[in-house]
Amino acid sequence: MAYEIIDEIKREEITIEDVVQSTFENINKTEHKLHSFVNLYRTEALEKAKKLDNKLKNNEPVGDLYGLPLGVKDLICIKNKPVTCASNILEGFKPPYNATVITKLIEKSDGICIGSTNMDEFAMGSSTENSCYGETYNPWNLSCVPGGSSGGSGASVSGGQVLAALGSDTGGSIRCPASYCGVTGLKPTYGRVSRYGLIAYANSLDQIGPLTKCVYDAALLMELMAGFDEKDSTSVNLSVENYTKDLKNSIEGRKIGIPLEFFEKGLDKSVKTKVNDGIKILENLGAESVEMSFPHLEYTIPTYYLIAMSEASSNLARYDGLRYGKGPSDLSGDIFDVFSRTRGEQFGKEVRKRIIMGTYALSAGYYDMFYMKALKARTLIKNDFKKAFERCDVIVSPTMPTTAFKVGELIDDPLKMYLMDILTCPVNLAGLPAISIPCGFDNKDLPIGFQIIGNYFEEKTILNFGFELEQKLDIYKRSPPVIGGK
Amino acid sequence: MIIVTSHDNIIIGLEIHVQLTKLKTKLFCSCSSKYRGAEPNTYVCPICIGLPGSLPVLNEKAVEFAMKLAIALGCKINKSMYFFRKNYFYPDLPKGFQITQYNKAGGKAFGDGGKVIIKKKSGKKEILLNRIHIEEDPGRLVHKGSIVSSPYTLVDYNRSGVCLIEIVTEPVINSPEEAREFLNQLKSIIQYCGIADLDLEGSVRVDANISIKGHARSEIKNINSFKEVQRALKWEIRRQKNFIKRNKLLKQETRHWDDSRRVTVGLRSKEFEKDYRYFPEQDLVPIELKKSYIEKIKNYLPEMPNARMKRFQNQYGLSEFDSEILVMDKDIADFYEEAVNSEKDFESKEYKLLCNWLKGDISRWLNLQNKKITDTDLTPIQVVNLVKLIEEGRITGKIAKSVIGDMMLGTPIKKILKQQGKKRIADEEKLSSICKKVIQENSEIIKDYKTNPRALEALIGKCMKETHGQADPKITRKLLLEYIEK
Ligand SMILES: [Zn+2]
């Protein structure tokens, strides 16, 4: 676990250089199978390791992630390092600034960025199959997808390459790979973590969050990355709680909401069984479950995709090849021909599709029918949650309706793929925090994710519930076959 | 055949974009907005060139400035303020959308309604406003040579993100002259608000909608100064009238004002039939404009030109005409008030004299030099001294006129007079000999005088010339009459 490594380093039982060296050894052993990374920064990571080792020798104060290697999803800006969103259109782009989370975790807390992780292009996807670098594979079964869009981060943590990685979650992009790869993934309340330096997919839904081996590590990272940032007007000025301290609070007498609709259609039997087992564990710990209805769940998928695609069509308009990126292949025609050619050639198919659909939904004559209607449905979904939280402290459900599917299995059935987000994306529409923790395996030995949704800024509560469940289940340390587990 | 004669058949609506040049920084980043004369692309940052991952942060001073103007124009200020995205592709628009405000699709303008009162020969007229709102300026395209012959186009993003206010009138303007008068009044109000210096190059852009009653309207884009507006409107009215005369059908279209050729040019319809897909900008949170805040700004607002005009009439006994001329330019009006109030003994006679000097010779000099009074070294005290010297009979009006140029450059009047030896000649003996000389040399004029008493003025002029304008005109007149009668 990350916190253990940090403690060992601080107790001088191991040097950061050793930690970084062994991280790269692990990556060397598994990367050709997993393909979690799109860029690795071995030399710089080792240099920084040496520098950090000196801090302790010189009795200088050290940060809370002191020496911890981190993977960073390829859409979070790191100063002077390439960031591409797994898209050809951003080839060669190096931002001149750090995302706020990078400043907080790497600069202030002494974490070490060891590389950027693979993802679906511009975070559009649930499988990490839509990447200009090719797919990432699931450490539990290399013929399966790791989930997406933060699939590289999920696979790298699950496959033992790093103990923690950053992802972003727009409709489930942290929780889906966490579920499929059997790790912990937390999507914070919208506004809890600064989005400055996060390349937008759908800016009213996006949040950065951690993927880790255990809940404690997620709490530790959240403590360090959350908080108000004057550079992000949507970040909220609320003090950050001490998440690691509150993990072990008793959940006795607290109420778990069980939204019946979340357990209905399209759920794998094993998923249902294991999640229900998880609920029983929480009940045995003294929590009380309350069944409730979530009437507008059926509107979630169209609402989510309309909003996300509309926003994406605008957010991605800046990629015209004029100021950064690969640039146009050919300058013939007028400027609009050049823009169209660049965008047509350098965006992947899924991205082009979503831009076109989003453009359509915002067009004159369709705006009221699509975008405005989606905003109204979003309000209804928010209200469902609002009502639910009047009766409970957390809401629980499966994270994904199924376990990881085969690479290529759904590539020609986009609708089925979109439906995979049905249990995660309502959380983004409402802007709530949610965590996914592994709660068991199906008969193919693929991990199942347990989702705990909290009220606004109740990261503390979902971490607390997650920790209790994780400790009782005690499966979080299990390793996938790719690193010799079984 | 239709012949259009009456101006009342002309319908004009204006959209005026004004840069808030008095803001130190841009609308959504901390780059300086004083970009004029700077090296291209040096006043930029990740936000104003729309680098991936950057987020806008609203400049609060811009809200204050917009509020001042909204109050001065009598707009209804909307309590909640939020932004929209206007989506279109253009090389000068680095994000592929402009952050602006919108009064449809659930949006609200910054201020609705309002009016500007203009003077017409037939009395006063209210020009009603539709709305005002805040938005960001795009960058600037720079062509080598003309737009047609240039082999390439350069983009300068220094201007990108500078704060604009858009003022939209109702279609209630009935002539190019009214448009001009409206813009003059608007310019004056903006100057009084202290939010912009509209004499700066590129600080103003106007689009005009113009039609002749019963016919299709055209929109003229890209009029880059208030002066050009009248010219462009005149040209376009002529064009439309000619069309109607020749029984040709006018079509609704967008035209471009070519200020070098001074004609409007039709644009290819493809370029301008745009759907801007306005939708909410959610990177910025809505701002509540509290009543107390609006009241506070209101209290700080200086006296506006109309009120000041009335006060000038009451307090200084100036005519409506004179006070309007003084008041239109706030700097002149401030200068005037400082001057009249610097001398306790001054009364209405001196008030009028000071006014005459300011609106006459001083304004003429400023116009010729294309300068503002604040650009010169002239001080109010100096003009007061000038008036005093004339009143005491120590210099003539003619001498006074001749020294204005030097005074504008900052030389005190007494020093100029000393250097040039210019003083009124009141010595009768000295003047007698000059008068005699003039009478001897101009027997023709003397003859003339017998039938035309006004010929005396010519003789006085000759005496003035002899004395370089120093002869006291009263004494000279008296002496000349004496000698001629003899
Ligand atoms: Zn800037």
PDB file of C-alpha atoms and ligand atoms in Angstrom, chain B residues 26 29-31 43-45 47-48, ligand 1:
ATOM      1  CA  LYS B  26      -8.069  41.185 -19.480  1.00  0.00           C
ATOM      2  CA  CYS B  29      -6.856  36.302 -16.999  1.00  0.00           C
ATOM      3  CA  SER B  30      -4.296  38.594 -15.464  1.00  0.00           C
ATOM      4  CA  CYS B  31      -2.570  39.584 -18.711  1.00  0.00           C
ATOM      5  CA  TYR B  43       0.627  39.788 -23.796  1.00  0.00           C
ATOM      6  CA  VAL B  44      -0.703  36.247 -23.607  1.00  0.00           C
ATOM      7  CA  CYS B  45      -1.040  33.360 -21.155  1.00  0.00           C
ATOM      8  CA  ILE B  47      -6.002  31.271 -20.523  1.00  0.00           C
ATOM      9  CA  CYS B  48      -6.246  33.924 -23.226  1.00  0.00           C
TER      10      CYS B  48
HETATM   11 ZN    ZN C   1      -3.868  35.994 -20.586  1.00  0.00          ZN
END
